[in-house]
mmCIF file of C-alpha atoms in Angstrom:
data_model
loop_
_atom_site.group_PDB
_atom_site.id
_atom_site.type_symbol
_atom_site.label_atom_id
_atom_site.label_comp_id
_atom_site.label_asym_id
_atom_site.label_seq_id
_atom_site.Cartn_x
_atom_site.Cartn_y
_atom_site.Cartn_z
ATOM 1 C CA MET A 1 -0.008 0.013 -0.024
ATOM 2 C CA ASP A 2 2.817 2.388 0.909
ATOM 3 C CA SER A 3 4.447 1.651 -2.444
ATOM 4 C CA LEU A 4 1.138 2.467 -4.258
ATOM 5 C CA LYS A 5 0.738 5.704 -2.283
ATOM 6 C CA LYS A 6 4.293 6.713 -3.269
ATOM 7 C CA THR A 7 3.658 5.967 -6.978
ATOM 8 C CA LEU A 8 0.424 7.959 -6.886
ATOM 9 C CA LEU A 9 2.118 10.887 -5.140
ATOM 10 C CA LEU A 10 4.787 10.847 -7.741
ATOM 11 C CA VAL A 11 2.263 10.815 -10.635
ATOM 12 C CA LEU A 12 0.451 13.695 -8.973
ATOM 13 C CA ALA A 13 3.645 15.687 -8.566
ATOM 14 C CA LEU A 14 4.443 15.152 -12.199
ATOM 15 C CA LEU A 15 1.043 16.344 -13.297
ATOM 16 C CA ILE A 16 1.287 19.404 -11.097
ATOM 17 C CA ALA A 17 4.748 20.188 -12.549
ATOM 18 C CA ALA A 18 3.419 19.785 -16.066
ATOM 19 C CA GLY A 19 0.521 22.061 -15.279
ATOM 20 C CA LEU A 20 2.886 24.713 -13.943
ATOM 21 C CA PHE A 21 5.134 24.411 -16.947
ATOM 22 C CA TYR A 22 2.366 24.916 -19.474
ATOM 23 C CA GLY A 23 0.639 27.626 -17.466
ATOM 24 C CA CYS A 24 -2.814 26.908 -16.115
ATOM 25 C CA GLY A 25 -2.907 23.636 -18.028
ATOM 26 C CA LYS A 26 -2.397 25.191 -21.482
ATOM 27 C CA ARG A 27 -0.239 22.964 -23.598
ATOM 28 C CA PRO A 28 1.587 24.248 -26.679
ATOM 29 C CA GLU A 29 -0.947 22.723 -29.015
ATOM 30 C CA ALA A 30 -3.819 24.553 -27.301
ATOM 31 C CA ILE A 31 -1.889 27.896 -27.292
ATOM 32 C CA GLU A 32 -1.136 27.602 -31.041
ATOM 33 C CA ALA A 33 -4.775 26.692 -31.784
ATOM 34 C CA GLU A 34 -6.264 29.533 -29.734
ATOM 35 C CA PHE A 35 -3.902 32.070 -31.295
ATOM 36 C CA ALA A 36 -4.468 30.808 -34.807
ATOM 37 C CA GLU A 37 -8.282 31.344 -34.180
ATOM 38 C CA MET A 38 -7.570 34.902 -32.997
ATOM 39 C CA ILE A 39 -5.534 35.879 -36.083
ATOM 40 C CA GLY A 40 -7.769 34.024 -38.384
ATOM 41 C CA ALA A 41 -10.385 36.767 -38.225
ATOM 42 C CA GLU A 42 -11.930 37.831 -41.533
ATOM 43 C CA LYS A 43 -11.140 41.487 -40.827
ATOM 44 C CA VAL A 44 -8.411 42.807 -38.656
ATOM 45 C CA THR A 45 -9.451 45.424 -36.010
ATOM 46 C CA PRO A 46 -7.508 47.406 -33.465
ATOM 47 C CA GLU A 47 -9.386 45.433 -30.793
ATOM 48 C CA GLY A 48 -8.457 42.114 -32.407
ATOM 49 C CA MET A 49 -4.807 43.058 -32.654
ATOM 50 C CA SER A 50 -4.713 44.250 -29.116
ATOM 51 C CA GLU A 51 -6.250 40.917 -27.940
ATOM 52 C CA ALA A 52 -3.809 38.846 -29.982
ATOM 53 C CA ALA A 53 -0.823 40.880 -28.789
ATOM 54 C CA GLU A 54 -1.928 40.459 -25.183
ATOM 55 C CA TYR A 55 -2.231 36.698 -25.700
ATOM 56 C CA MET A 56 1.157 36.578 -27.285
ATOM 57 C CA GLU A 57 2.701 38.468 -24.346
ATOM 58 C CA LYS A 58 1.103 35.881 -22.022
ATOM 59 C CA TYR A 59 1.928 32.716 -23.711
ATOM 60 C CA LEU A 60 4.665 33.090 -26.420
ATOM 61 C CA HIS A 61 7.411 32.400 -23.918
ATOM 62 C CA LYS A 62 5.846 29.094 -23.010
ATOM 63 C CA LEU A 63 6.581 27.719 -26.454
ATOM 64 C CA ASP A 64 9.932 26.538 -27.857
ATOM 65 C CA ARG A 65 11.894 29.027 -29.933
ATOM 66 C CA GLU A 66 10.773 27.610 -33.202
ATOM 67 C CA LYS A 67 7.098 27.708 -32.400
ATOM 68 C CA ALA A 68 7.484 31.055 -30.727
ATOM 69 C CA GLY A 69 9.059 32.392 -33.866
ATOM 70 C CA HIS A 70 6.108 31.153 -35.978
ATOM 71 C CA MET A 71 3.764 32.799 -33.520
ATOM 72 C CA LEU A 72 5.614 36.193 -33.767
ATOM 73 C CA VAL A 73 5.818 36.127 -37.600
ATOM 74 C CA ALA A 74 2.184 35.131 -37.802
ATOM 75 C CA TYR A 75 1.337 38.178 -35.567
ATOM 76 C CA GLU A 76 3.409 40.399 -37.766
ATOM 77 C CA GLU A 77 1.427 39.298 -40.867
ATOM 78 C CA PHE A 78 -1.839 39.857 -38.923
ATOM 79 C CA ALA A 79 -0.762 43.450 -37.952
ATOM 80 C CA THR A 80 0.484 44.118 -41.521
ATOM 81 C CA ARG A 81 -2.967 43.119 -42.840
ATOM 82 C CA TYR A 82 -4.546 45.716 -40.665
ATOM 83 C CA ILE A 83 -2.005 48.356 -41.765
ATOM 84 C CA ASN A 84 -2.237 47.682 -45.461
ATOM 85 C CA THR A 85 -5.845 46.551 -45.957
ATOM 86 C CA ASP A 86 -8.274 46.615 -43.092
ATOM 87 C CA SER A 87 -7.557 49.945 -41.358
ATOM 88 C CA ASP A 88 -10.028 52.853 -41.555
ATOM 89 C CA GLN A 89 -8.023 55.655 -43.061
ATOM 90 C CA THR A 90 -10.366 58.268 -41.686
ATOM 91 C CA GLN A 91 -9.622 56.930 -38.235
ATOM 92 C CA VAL A 92 -5.914 56.595 -38.916
ATOM 93 C CA GLN A 93 -5.623 60.185 -40.243
ATOM 94 C CA SER A 94 -7.518 61.463 -37.201
ATOM 95 C CA LEU A 95 -4.228 61.094 -35.275
ATOM 96 C CA LEU A 96 -2.421 63.635 -37.522
ATOM 97 C CA PRO A 97 -3.119 66.735 -35.292
ATOM 98 C CA PHE A 98 -1.294 65.009 -32.444
ATOM 99 C CA ALA A 99 1.912 64.317 -34.331
ATOM 100 C CA ASP A 100 5.097 66.356 -33.509
ATOM 101 C CA GLY A 101 6.185 68.280 -36.601
ATOM 102 C CA LYS A 102 9.908 67.533 -36.061
ATOM 103 C CA THR A 103 9.959 63.874 -34.866
ATOM 104 C CA GLY A 104 6.776 62.796 -36.665
ATOM 105 C CA LEU A 105 5.809 60.888 -33.549
ATOM 106 C CA ILE A 106 2.578 61.268 -31.551
ATOM 107 C CA THR A 107 2.844 63.777 -28.675
ATOM 108 C CA VAL A 108 1.361 62.257 -25.576
ATOM 109 C CA ASP A 109 0.521 65.601 -23.955
ATOM 110 C CA LYS A 110 -1.556 66.591 -26.870
ATOM 111 C CA ILE A 111 -3.391 63.356 -27.502
ATOM 112 C CA LYS A 112 -4.366 62.777 -23.920
ATOM 113 C CA LYS A 113 -6.770 65.691 -24.195
ATOM 114 C CA ASP A 114 -8.825 63.712 -26.811
ATOM 115 C CA GLN A 115 -10.084 60.576 -25.180
ATOM 116 C CA LYS A 116 -11.276 59.003 -28.390
ATOM 117 C CA ALA A 117 -8.060 59.566 -30.252
ATOM 118 C CA LYS A 118 -6.025 58.421 -27.320
ATOM 119 C CA ALA A 119 -8.023 55.273 -26.949
ATOM 120 C CA TYR A 120 -7.348 54.419 -30.580
ATOM 121 C CA PHE A 121 -3.697 55.314 -30.290
ATOM 122 C CA ASP A 122 -3.242 53.227 -27.233
ATOM 123 C CA ARG A 123 -4.880 50.267 -28.978
ATOM 124 C CA LEU A 124 -2.298 50.571 -31.786
ATOM 125 C CA THR A 125 0.570 50.985 -29.293
ATOM 126 C CA ASP A 126 -0.535 47.894 -27.331
ATOM 127 C CA SER A 127 -0.621 46.005 -30.601
ATOM 128 C CA TYR A 128 2.925 46.883 -31.483
ATOM 129 C CA VAL A 129 2.037 49.208 -34.248
ATOM 130 C CA ARG A 130 4.176 52.355 -34.696
ATOM 131 C CA VAL A 131 2.409 55.577 -35.550
ATOM 132 C CA CYS A 132 4.318 58.392 -37.229
ATOM 133 C CA SER A 133 3.603 61.219 -39.663
ATOM 134 C CA TYR A 134 5.226 61.573 -43.047
ATOM 135 C CA GLU A 135 4.610 64.228 -45.653
ATOM 136 C CA GLY A 136 1.414 65.360 -43.929
ATOM 137 C CA LYS A 137 -0.038 61.924 -43.441
ATOM 138 C CA ILE A 138 -0.147 59.420 -40.647
ATOM 139 C CA VAL A 139 1.777 56.202 -41.448
ATOM 140 C CA LEU A 140 1.339 52.931 -39.574
ATOM 141 C CA GLN A 141 4.242 50.391 -39.277
ATOM 142 C CA VAL A 142 4.819 47.239 -37.476
ATOM 143 C CA ASP A 143 6.933 48.225 -34.509
ATOM 144 C CA TYR A 144 9.841 45.812 -35.044
ATOM 145 C CA GLU A 145 11.939 47.429 -32.372
ATOM 146 C CA ARG A 146 9.487 46.825 -29.654
ATOM 147 C CA LEU A 147 8.627 43.354 -30.886
ATOM 148 C CA GLY A 148 12.380 42.513 -30.822
ATOM 149 C CA ASP A 149 12.811 43.941 -27.375
ATOM 150 C CA GLU A 150 9.762 42.029 -25.978
ATOM 151 C CA PHE A 151 10.063 38.731 -27.739
ATOM 152 C CA GLY A 152 13.644 38.572 -29.205
ATOM 153 C CA GLY A 153 14.913 36.387 -26.431
ATOM 154 C CA ASP A 154 12.140 33.808 -26.852
ATOM 155 C CA VAL A 155 12.295 33.208 -30.638
ATOM 156 C CA LEU A 156 14.828 31.941 -33.057
ATOM 157 C CA PRO A 157 17.892 34.252 -33.396
ATOM 158 C CA ALA A 158 17.158 34.501 -37.136
ATOM 159 C CA VAL A 159 13.713 36.101 -36.424
ATOM 160 C CA ARG A 160 15.242 38.427 -33.826
ATOM 161 C CA ASP A 161 18.004 39.533 -36.169
ATOM 162 C CA LEU A 162 15.607 40.052 -39.022
ATOM 163 C CA TYR A 163 13.473 42.257 -36.884
ATOM 164 C CA GLY A 164 16.552 44.289 -35.932
ATOM 165 C CA ILE A 165 17.179 44.932 -39.594
ATOM 166 C CA LYS A 166 13.510 45.862 -40.216
ATOM 167 C CA ALA A 167 13.580 48.273 -37.210
ATOM 168 C CA VAL A 168 16.455 50.175 -38.792
ATOM 169 C CA ILE A 169 14.502 50.447 -42.101
ATOM 170 C CA ASN A 170 11.452 51.770 -40.188
ATOM 171 C CA LYS A 171 13.382 54.536 -38.669
ATOM 172 C CA LYS A 172 15.111 55.408 -41.871
ATOM 173 C CA PRO A 173 14.159 53.765 -45.169
ATOM 174 C CA ALA A 174 16.813 53.485 -47.828
ATOM 175 C CA THR A 175 14.728 55.226 -50.356
ATOM 176 C CA VAL A 176 11.735 57.633 -50.389
ATOM 177 C CA ASN A 177 9.985 58.376 -53.670
ATOM 178 C CA ALA A 178 12.810 56.561 -55.545
ATOM 179 C CA THR A 179 15.399 58.810 -53.982
ATOM 180 C CA LEU A 180 18.268 57.430 -51.932
ATOM 181 C CA GLN A 181 18.069 58.656 -48.294
ATOM 182 C CA ILE A 182 21.178 57.077 -46.909
ATOM 183 C CA THR A 183 24.839 57.249 -47.937
ATOM 184 C CA TYR A 184 26.415 54.572 -50.215
ATOM 185 C CA GLU A 185 28.453 53.388 -47.240
ATOM 186 C CA GLU A 186 25.330 52.777 -45.149
ATOM 187 C CA LEU A 187 23.574 51.031 -48.131
ATOM 188 C CA LEU A 188 26.546 48.645 -48.389
ATOM 189 C CA ARG A 189 26.439 48.020 -44.610
ATOM 190 C CA ARG A 190 22.779 47.232 -44.767
ATOM 191 C CA ALA A 191 23.282 44.859 -47.648
ATOM 192 C CA ALA A 192 26.116 43.158 -45.815
ATOM 193 C CA ALA A 193 23.966 42.737 -42.680
ATOM 194 C CA VAL A 194 21.221 40.918 -44.709
ATOM 195 C CA GLU A 195 23.894 38.727 -46.364
ATOM 196 C CA ALA A 196 25.202 37.720 -42.924
ATOM 197 C CA LEU A 197 21.635 36.970 -41.896
ATOM 198 C CA ILE A 198 21.165 34.698 -44.977
ATOM 199 C CA VAL A 199 24.517 32.892 -44.590
ATOM 200 C CA ASP A 200 23.867 32.193 -40.935
ATOM 201 C CA ASN A 201 20.326 30.922 -41.557
ATOM 202 C CA ARG A 202 20.235 29.435 -45.128
ATOM 203 C CA GLU A 203 17.909 26.623 -44.111
ATOM 204 C CA GLU A 204 15.537 28.782 -41.972
ATOM 205 C CA GLU A 205 12.343 29.100 -44.070
ATOM 206 C CA LEU A 206 10.700 31.380 -41.560
ATOM 207 C CA ILE A 207 12.849 34.332 -42.681
ATOM 208 C CA ALA A 208 13.806 33.277 -46.218
ATOM 209 C CA GLU A 209 11.248 35.237 -48.189
ATOM 210 C CA ASP A 210 11.894 38.513 -46.492
ATOM 211 C CA ALA A 211 15.650 38.117 -46.397
ATOM 212 C CA ARG A 212 15.776 37.251 -50.048
ATOM 213 C CA TRP A 213 13.639 40.255 -50.932
ATOM 214 C CA LEU A 214 15.684 42.651 -48.872
ATOM 215 C CA TYR A 215 18.984 41.334 -50.323
ATOM 216 C CA SER A 216 17.708 41.640 -53.885
ATOM 217 C CA SER A 217 16.371 45.130 -53.282
ATOM 218 C CA TYR A 218 19.742 46.264 -51.821
ATOM 219 C CA LEU A 219 21.658 44.658 -54.643
ATOM 220 C CA ASN A 220 19.593 46.400 -57.258
ATOM 221 C CA MET A 221 20.023 49.777 -55.495
ATOM 222 C CA ILE A 222 23.712 49.313 -55.300
ATOM 223 C CA LEU A 223 24.198 48.271 -58.905
ATOM 224 C CA ALA A 224 21.463 50.026 -60.822
ATOM 225 C CA GLY A 225 20.725 52.972 -58.550
ATOM 226 C CA THR A 226 17.161 54.413 -58.314
ATOM 227 C CA THR A 227 15.113 56.556 -60.594
ATOM 228 C CA ASN A 228 15.937 59.746 -58.684
ATOM 229 C CA SER A 229 19.368 58.669 -57.478
ATOM 230 C CA PRO A 230 21.049 57.122 -60.518
ATOM 231 C CA VAL A 231 24.588 55.709 -60.300
ATOM 232 C CA PHE A 232 25.277 57.560 -63.647
ATOM 233 C CA SER A 233 24.632 61.331 -63.819
ATOM 234 C CA TYR A 234 21.755 62.095 -66.144
ATOM 235 C CA GLU A 235 23.605 65.281 -67.096
ATOM 236 C CA THR A 236 27.150 64.015 -67.805
ATOM 237 C CA GLY A 237 26.713 60.197 -68.018
ATOM 238 C CA GLU A 238 29.576 59.823 -65.590
ATOM 239 C CA PHE A 239 29.436 57.215 -62.829
ATOM 240 C CA SER A 240 28.993 58.653 -59.313
ATOM 241 C CA GLU A 241 32.335 59.470 -57.680
ATOM 242 C CA LYS A 242 30.798 58.965 -54.220
ATOM 243 C CA ALA A 243 29.482 55.517 -55.178
ATOM 244 C CA ARG A 244 32.805 54.581 -56.761
ATOM 245 C CA THR A 245 34.802 55.572 -53.710
ATOM 246 C CA ALA A 246 32.383 53.767 -51.278
ATOM 247 C CA TYR A 247 32.278 50.584 -53.420
ATOM 248 C CA SER A 248 36.111 50.480 -53.739
ATOM 249 C CA ASN A 249 36.633 50.913 -50.110
ATOM 250 C CA PHE A 250 34.052 48.234 -49.238
ATOM 251 C CA VAL A 251 35.790 45.730 -51.523
ATOM 252 C CA LYS A 252 39.150 46.346 -49.767
ATOM 253 C CA GLU A 253 37.696 46.085 -46.336
ATOM 254 C CA ASN A 254 35.468 43.056 -46.884
ATOM 255 C CA PRO A 255 37.202 40.609 -49.223
ATOM 256 C CA ASP A 256 35.343 37.561 -48.214
ATOM 257 C CA LEU A 257 31.734 38.624 -48.760
ATOM 258 C CA THR A 258 29.632 37.532 -51.741
ATOM 259 C CA LEU A 259 28.598 41.231 -52.028
ATOM 260 C CA THR A 260 32.267 41.985 -52.643
ATOM 261 C CA TRP A 261 32.285 39.454 -55.523
ATOM 262 C CA ALA A 262 29.264 41.272 -56.956
ATOM 263 C CA ILE A 263 30.863 44.644 -56.812
ATOM 264 C CA SER A 264 34.091 43.320 -58.310
ATOM 265 C CA GLU A 265 32.105 41.769 -61.133
ATOM 266 C CA TYR A 266 30.246 45.025 -61.582
ATOM 267 C CA PHE A 267 33.409 47.046 -61.815
ATOM 268 C CA ARG A 268 34.736 44.692 -64.458
ATOM 269 C CA TYR A 269 31.769 45.709 -66.573
ATOM 270 C CA LEU A 270 32.104 49.411 -65.711
ATOM 271 C CA ASN A 271 35.757 49.339 -66.764
ATOM 272 C CA GLN A 272 34.698 48.032 -70.106
ATOM 273 C CA ILE A 273 32.434 51.129 -70.620
ATOM 274 C CA ASP A 274 34.946 53.456 -68.976
ATOM 275 C CA PHE A 275 32.526 54.228 -66.132
ATOM 276 C CA THR A 276 30.362 56.206 -68.550
ATOM 277 C CA MET A 277 26.782 55.810 -69.700
ATOM 278 C CA ASN A 278 25.132 57.338 -72.846
ATOM 279 C CA TYR A 279 21.421 57.275 -71.894
ATOM 280 C CA LYS A 280 20.519 58.122 -75.474
ATOM 281 C CA ASP A 281 22.083 54.866 -76.617
ATOM 282 C CA SER A 282 19.254 52.329 -75.989
ATOM 283 C CA GLU A 283 21.494 49.354 -76.621
ATOM 284 C CA MET A 284 24.060 50.593 -74.163
ATOM 285 C CA SER A 285 21.382 51.186 -71.474
ATOM 286 C CA LYS A 286 19.836 47.796 -72.063
ATOM 287 C CA ALA A 287 23.280 46.060 -71.784
ATOM 288 C CA PHE A 288 23.931 47.875 -68.513
ATOM 289 C CA PHE A 289 20.668 46.762 -66.867
ATOM 290 C CA ASP A 290 21.008 43.267 -68.279
ATOM 291 C CA ASN A 291 24.465 43.034 -66.658
ATOM 292 C CA CYS A 292 23.065 44.320 -63.385
ATOM 293 C CA ALA A 293 20.281 41.661 -63.506
ATOM 294 C CA ARG A 294 22.870 38.997 -64.280
ATOM 295 C CA ILE A 295 25.049 39.950 -61.361
ATOM 296 C CA VAL A 296 22.143 40.156 -58.956
ATOM 297 C CA SER A 297 20.941 36.720 -60.016
ATOM 298 C CA GLU A 298 24.484 35.216 -59.725
ATOM 299 C CA THR A 299 25.100 36.873 -56.375
ATOM 300 C CA GLU A 300 21.872 35.404 -54.912
ATOM 301 C CA LYS A 301 22.900 31.913 -56.161
ATOM 302 C CA ARG A 302 26.294 32.242 -54.528
ATOM 303 C CA VAL A 303 25.014 33.531 -51.192
ATOM 304 C CA TYR A 304 22.525 30.728 -50.905
ATOM 305 C CA GLN A 305 25.088 28.019 -51.773
ATOM 306 C CA THR A 306 25.110 25.442 -48.959
ATOM 307 C CA ASP A 307 27.515 22.812 -50.290
ATOM 308 C CA GLY A 308 30.757 24.763 -49.998
ATOM 309 C CA THR A 309 30.955 25.358 -53.800
ATOM 310 C CA GLU A 310 30.406 28.464 -55.851
ATOM 311 C CA ALA A 311 27.772 28.868 -58.475
ATOM 312 C CA ASP A 312 29.101 29.067 -62.015
ATOM 313 C CA GLY A 313 29.635 32.585 -63.222
ATOM 314 C CA THR A 314 29.060 34.000 -66.713
ATOM 315 C CA ASP A 315 30.670 37.019 -68.394
ATOM 316 C CA ASN A 316 29.233 39.253 -70.941
#
């Protein structure tokens, strides 16, 4: 009988321990199912986001890093759906009078005088949505910095690092209206950071799509420039001296990066055309952009190589 009692007590202790570990009896499967139901709403509302964010704050840390990462990315997509599709723009723009003219951020002292506006703003803030003004309009963004601060220690490092990169973009995007807003040096640093993220996490599907898109975008900006910040002057046709200096220094300082291979390949072509572009020559313009596309494609292949070999290159 004593032996049976001991066994029963041991089983009871294990059950109690399991209950404590999973938090009020919620197992990972239940947490995932309940959260999926929350973010599966047909239309995203501030209230729905706030509820899902609160649930995530309560339970995400109870999951393993991989499942926690999936939960966080799923919430990001949920909040993005509100920002891009489901938000009421009249309601969003009602926050404009409370934005600071210099920082673009909402001024707490102003908005607290309007209970309706403050309630809406608080819902967004609680939902990890960043509110700022830009060119006379309120813009909503997923607040990657706060998401990283709150959940970065509980998710896969790849997700945490990706959110760090996105937080930098939120604060200062590389381009606005097709005009480069950062220096060529900073552009190269950002591209290198994304390359490092990819190299360290080649098999991580959770970040693959975003990382590939970011890397491709930076490569295209580096090689082809942007509409309003071309690498060749529209007036003289000469290659930007600032870009040439930044790219040359980067190659010297970072000999082992795939990005360095891309710039070296790029410079081989630029040497052939004497770093000069004749925009009136349609064949020359086409050849330039064709070469940029080739280098971007080849660079992506190389950075995603996992067997220790390099992708075959081609020269034009």
